[in-house]
PDB file of C-alpha atoms in Angstrom:
ATOM      1  CA  MET A   1     -34.761  29.843   1.121  1.00 81.00           C
ATOM      2  CA  VAL A   2     -33.621  27.991   4.243  1.00 83.00           C
ATOM      3  CA  GLU A   3     -36.572  25.610   3.942  1.00 86.00           C
ATOM      4  CA  PHE A   4     -35.519  24.731   0.391  1.00 82.00           C
ATOM      5  CA  GLY A   5     -31.978  23.950   1.579  1.00 84.00           C
ATOM      6  CA  ILE A   6     -33.287  21.730   4.379  1.00 89.00           C
ATOM      7  CA  LEU A   7     -35.566  19.942   1.906  1.00 85.00           C
ATOM      8  CA  LEU A   8     -32.599  19.291  -0.416  1.00 85.00           C
ATOM      9  CA  LEU A   9     -30.566  18.014   2.523  1.00 85.00           C
ATOM     10  CA  LEU A  10     -33.335  15.604   3.547  1.00 86.00           C
ATOM     11  CA  VAL A  11     -33.790  14.311  -0.004  1.00 85.00           C
ATOM     12  CA  GLY A  12     -30.029  13.792  -0.313  1.00 83.00           C
ATOM     13  CA  ALA A  13     -29.946  11.846   2.958  1.00 81.00           C
ATOM     14  CA  LEU A  14     -32.839   9.688   1.765  1.00 79.00           C
ATOM     15  CA  VAL A  15     -31.003   8.909  -1.483  1.00 78.00           C
ATOM     16  CA  VAL A  16     -27.833   7.945   0.402  1.00 78.00           C
ATOM     17  CA  VAL A  17     -29.780   5.611   2.689  1.00 78.00           C
ATOM     18  CA  ALA A  18     -31.979   4.092  -0.042  1.00 73.00           C
ATOM     19  CA  ALA A  19     -29.330   3.570  -2.762  1.00 69.00           C
ATOM     20  CA  PRO A  20     -27.815   0.343  -1.343  1.00 70.00           C
ATOM     21  CA  TRP A  21     -31.283  -1.117  -0.800  1.00 67.00           C
ATOM     22  CA  ILE A  22     -32.314  -0.285  -4.382  1.00 65.00           C
ATOM     23  CA  ARG A  23     -29.091  -1.741  -5.783  1.00 60.00           C
ATOM     24  CA  ARG A  24     -29.611  -5.010  -3.892  1.00 59.00           C
ATOM     25  CA  ARG A  25     -33.172  -5.267  -5.160  1.00 55.00           C
ATOM     26  CA  ARG A  26     -32.000  -4.795  -8.751  1.00 51.00           C
ATOM     27  CA  GLY A  27     -29.519  -7.654  -8.310  1.00 49.00           C
ATOM     28  CA  ILE A  28     -26.354  -5.720  -9.069  1.00 49.00           C
ATOM     29  CA  GLY A  29     -23.447  -8.145  -8.937  1.00 60.00           C
ATOM     30  CA  ASN A  30     -25.615 -11.239  -9.350  1.00 73.00           C
ATOM     31  CA  ASP A  31     -24.943 -11.452 -13.083  1.00 83.00           C
ATOM     32  CA  TRP A  32     -21.149 -11.243 -12.796  1.00 88.00           C
ATOM     33  CA  LEU A  33     -19.103 -13.734 -14.782  1.00 91.00           C
ATOM     34  CA  ALA A  34     -16.258 -15.943 -13.598  1.00 91.00           C
ATOM     35  CA  GLY A  35     -12.862 -15.640 -15.208  1.00 94.00           C
ATOM     36  CA  THR A  36      -9.164 -15.771 -14.447  1.00 94.00           C
ATOM     37  CA  MET A  37      -6.625 -13.007 -14.109  1.00 95.00           C
ATOM     38  CA  LEU A  38      -2.951 -13.420 -14.882  1.00 96.00           C
ATOM     39  CA  VAL A  39      -1.007 -10.949 -12.725  1.00 96.00           C
ATOM     40  CA  THR A  40       1.375  -8.933 -14.909  1.00 96.00           C
ATOM     41  CA  GLY A  41       2.397  -6.274 -12.403  1.00 96.00           C
ATOM     42  CA  VAL A  42       2.166  -5.727  -8.667  1.00 95.00           C
ATOM     43  CA  SER A  43       3.418  -3.163  -6.161  1.00 94.00           C
ATOM     44  CA  PRO A  44       6.085  -4.282  -3.670  1.00 93.00           C
ATOM     45  CA  ARG A  45       4.963  -6.109  -0.525  1.00 91.00           C
ATOM     46  CA  PRO A  46       5.394  -3.897   2.560  1.00 89.00           C
ATOM     47  CA  ASP A  47       7.889  -5.141   5.143  1.00 86.00           C
ATOM     48  CA  GLY A  48       7.180  -5.418   8.833  1.00 83.00           C
ATOM     49  CA  VAL A  49       3.405  -5.010   8.739  1.00 85.00           C
ATOM     50  CA  GLU A  50       0.504  -7.387   9.260  1.00 87.00           C
ATOM     51  CA  GLY A  51      -3.122  -7.375   8.156  1.00 88.00           C
ATOM     52  CA  GLU A  52      -4.599  -5.737   5.082  1.00 91.00           C
ATOM     53  CA  GLN A  53      -2.629  -3.281   2.992  1.00 92.00           C
ATOM     54  CA  PHE A  54      -3.283  -1.658  -0.364  1.00 93.00           C
ATOM     55  CA  VAL A  55      -1.721  -3.271  -3.416  1.00 94.00           C
ATOM     56  CA  THR A  56      -1.614  -1.836  -6.913  1.00 95.00           C
ATOM     57  CA  ILE A  57      -2.129  -4.693  -9.326  1.00 95.00           C
ATOM     58  CA  THR A  58      -2.375  -5.028 -13.077  1.00 96.00           C
ATOM     59  CA  GLY A  59      -3.194  -8.091 -15.091  1.00 96.00           C
ATOM     60  CA  VAL A  60      -5.150  -9.576 -17.947  1.00 96.00           C
ATOM     61  CA  ILE A  61      -8.579 -11.110 -17.472  1.00 96.00           C
ATOM     62  CA  SER A  62      -9.848 -13.945 -19.623  1.00 94.00           C
ATOM     63  CA  GLY A  63     -13.411 -15.168 -19.357  1.00 93.00           C
ATOM     64  CA  PRO A  64     -16.574 -15.947 -21.293  1.00 92.00           C
ATOM     65  CA  THR A  65     -16.903 -12.425 -22.758  1.00 92.00           C
ATOM     66  CA  VAL A  66     -13.318 -11.109 -22.652  1.00 93.00           C
ATOM     67  CA  ASN A  67      -9.962 -12.412 -23.836  1.00 92.00           C
ATOM     68  CA  GLU A  68      -6.780 -10.978 -22.301  1.00 91.00           C
ATOM     69  CA  TYR A  69      -8.518  -7.771 -21.206  1.00 94.00           C
ATOM     70  CA  THR A  70      -6.031  -5.548 -19.358  1.00 95.00           C
ATOM     71  CA  VAL A  71      -7.175  -4.338 -15.919  1.00 95.00           C
ATOM     72  CA  TYR A  72      -5.601  -2.155 -13.259  1.00 93.00           C
ATOM     73  CA  ALA A  73      -6.722  -1.604  -9.669  1.00 93.00           C
ATOM     74  CA  ARG A  74      -5.687  -0.588  -6.178  1.00 94.00           C
ATOM     75  CA  ILE A  75      -7.249  -2.976  -3.688  1.00 91.00           C
ATOM     76  CA  ALA A  76      -6.768  -4.091  -0.087  1.00 91.00           C
ATOM     77  CA  VAL A  77      -5.337  -7.576   0.430  1.00 91.00           C
ATOM     78  CA  ASP A  78      -3.868  -9.443   3.378  1.00 91.00           C
ATOM     79  CA  VAL A  79      -0.085  -9.081   3.478  1.00 91.00           C
ATOM     80  CA  ASN A  80       0.245 -12.867   3.864  1.00 89.00           C
ATOM     81  CA  ASP A  81      -1.692 -13.373   0.584  1.00 88.00           C
ATOM     82  CA  TRP A  82       0.232 -10.749  -1.406  1.00 92.00           C
ATOM     83  CA  PRO A  83      -0.078 -11.415  -5.162  1.00 92.00           C
ATOM     84  CA  THR A  84       3.020 -12.031  -7.251  1.00 92.00           C
ATOM     85  CA  MET A  85       3.692 -11.654 -10.954  1.00 94.00           C
ATOM     86  CA  GLY A  86       2.703 -14.665 -13.011  1.00 95.00           C
ATOM     87  CA  GLN A  87       0.026 -15.896 -10.595  1.00 94.00           C
ATOM     88  CA  LEU A  88      -3.370 -16.917 -11.935  1.00 95.00           C
ATOM     89  CA  HIS A  89      -6.292 -15.792  -9.759  1.00 92.00           C
ATOM     90  CA  PRO A  90      -9.989 -16.585 -10.140  1.00 93.00           C
ATOM     91  CA  VAL A  91     -11.970 -13.358 -10.534  1.00 92.00           C
ATOM     92  CA  MET A  92     -15.547 -12.190 -10.998  1.00 92.00           C
ATOM     93  CA  TYR A  93     -16.249  -9.322 -13.389  1.00 92.00           C
ATOM     94  CA  SER A  94     -19.195  -7.354 -14.691  1.00 90.00           C
ATOM     95  CA  PRO A  95     -20.341  -8.456 -18.166  1.00 89.00           C
ATOM     96  CA  LYS A  96     -21.016  -4.791 -18.981  1.00 88.00           C
ATOM     97  CA  ASN A  97     -17.610  -3.484 -17.877  1.00 89.00           C
ATOM     98  CA  ALA A  98     -14.695  -5.832 -17.257  1.00 89.00           C
ATOM     99  CA  ASP A  99     -12.844  -2.994 -15.508  1.00 91.00           C
ATOM    100  CA  ASN A 100     -15.274  -3.653 -12.657  1.00 90.00           C
ATOM    101  CA  TRP A 101     -13.786  -6.852 -11.199  1.00 91.00           C
ATOM    102  CA  ARG A 102     -13.014  -8.487  -7.857  1.00 90.00           C
ATOM    103  CA  PHE A 103     -11.095 -11.543  -6.745  1.00 88.00           C
ATOM    104  CA  ALA A 104     -13.510 -14.476  -6.613  1.00 86.00           C
ATOM    105  CA  PRO A 105     -14.469 -15.504  -3.097  1.00 81.00           C
ATOM    106  CA  GLN A 106     -12.370 -18.359  -1.805  1.00 73.00           C
ATOM    107  CA  GLU A 107     -14.324 -21.535  -1.387  1.00 68.00           C
ATOM    108  CA  VAL A 108     -14.698 -22.640   2.193  1.00 61.00           C
ATOM    109  CA  PRO A 109     -13.686 -26.265   2.680  1.00 62.00           C
ATOM    110  CA  PRO A 110     -16.496 -28.492   3.905  1.00 67.00           C
ATOM    111  CA  PRO A 111     -16.510 -29.206   7.638  1.00 71.00           C
ATOM    112  CA  PRO A 112     -14.938 -32.492   8.675  1.00 71.00           C
ATOM    113  CA  PRO A 113     -17.347 -35.347   9.325  1.00 74.00           C
ATOM    114  CA  PRO A 114     -18.255 -35.947  12.948  1.00 74.00           C
ATOM    115  CA  PRO A 115     -16.167 -38.580  14.695  1.00 75.00           C
ATOM    116  CA  ALA A 116     -17.619 -42.074  14.561  1.00 70.00           C
ATOM    117  CA  GLN A 117     -19.063 -43.185  17.827  1.00 72.00           C
ATOM    118  CA  GLY A 118     -18.615 -46.858  18.491  1.00 60.00           C
ATOM    119  CA  TYR A 119     -20.894 -48.715  20.850  1.00 61.00           C
TER     120      TYR A 119
END
């Protein structure tokens, strides 16, 4: 009986280790669609703290497959980038389930050109 329990424990550990690798190979997240979210509700910004804090946010997502789809989430954001009601944010969402969404990654500005060297 103990051997069976150890075998189950080993199989469970293998599943936990292999699941992220399998998900990456299947391309989960690669087919997400771009849309926009209008913030309709947000928890108050904490005072006197820095860094990331949890915010409860609700809004409506509009995109290629959804129109004003209401979403709700509790996510970590930087206190200095706290969302406010009425803001429009670019988001990425799953075409199979728009409740599965994230803020779109912010585009990194291109590096400045190297200084001209005069001879």
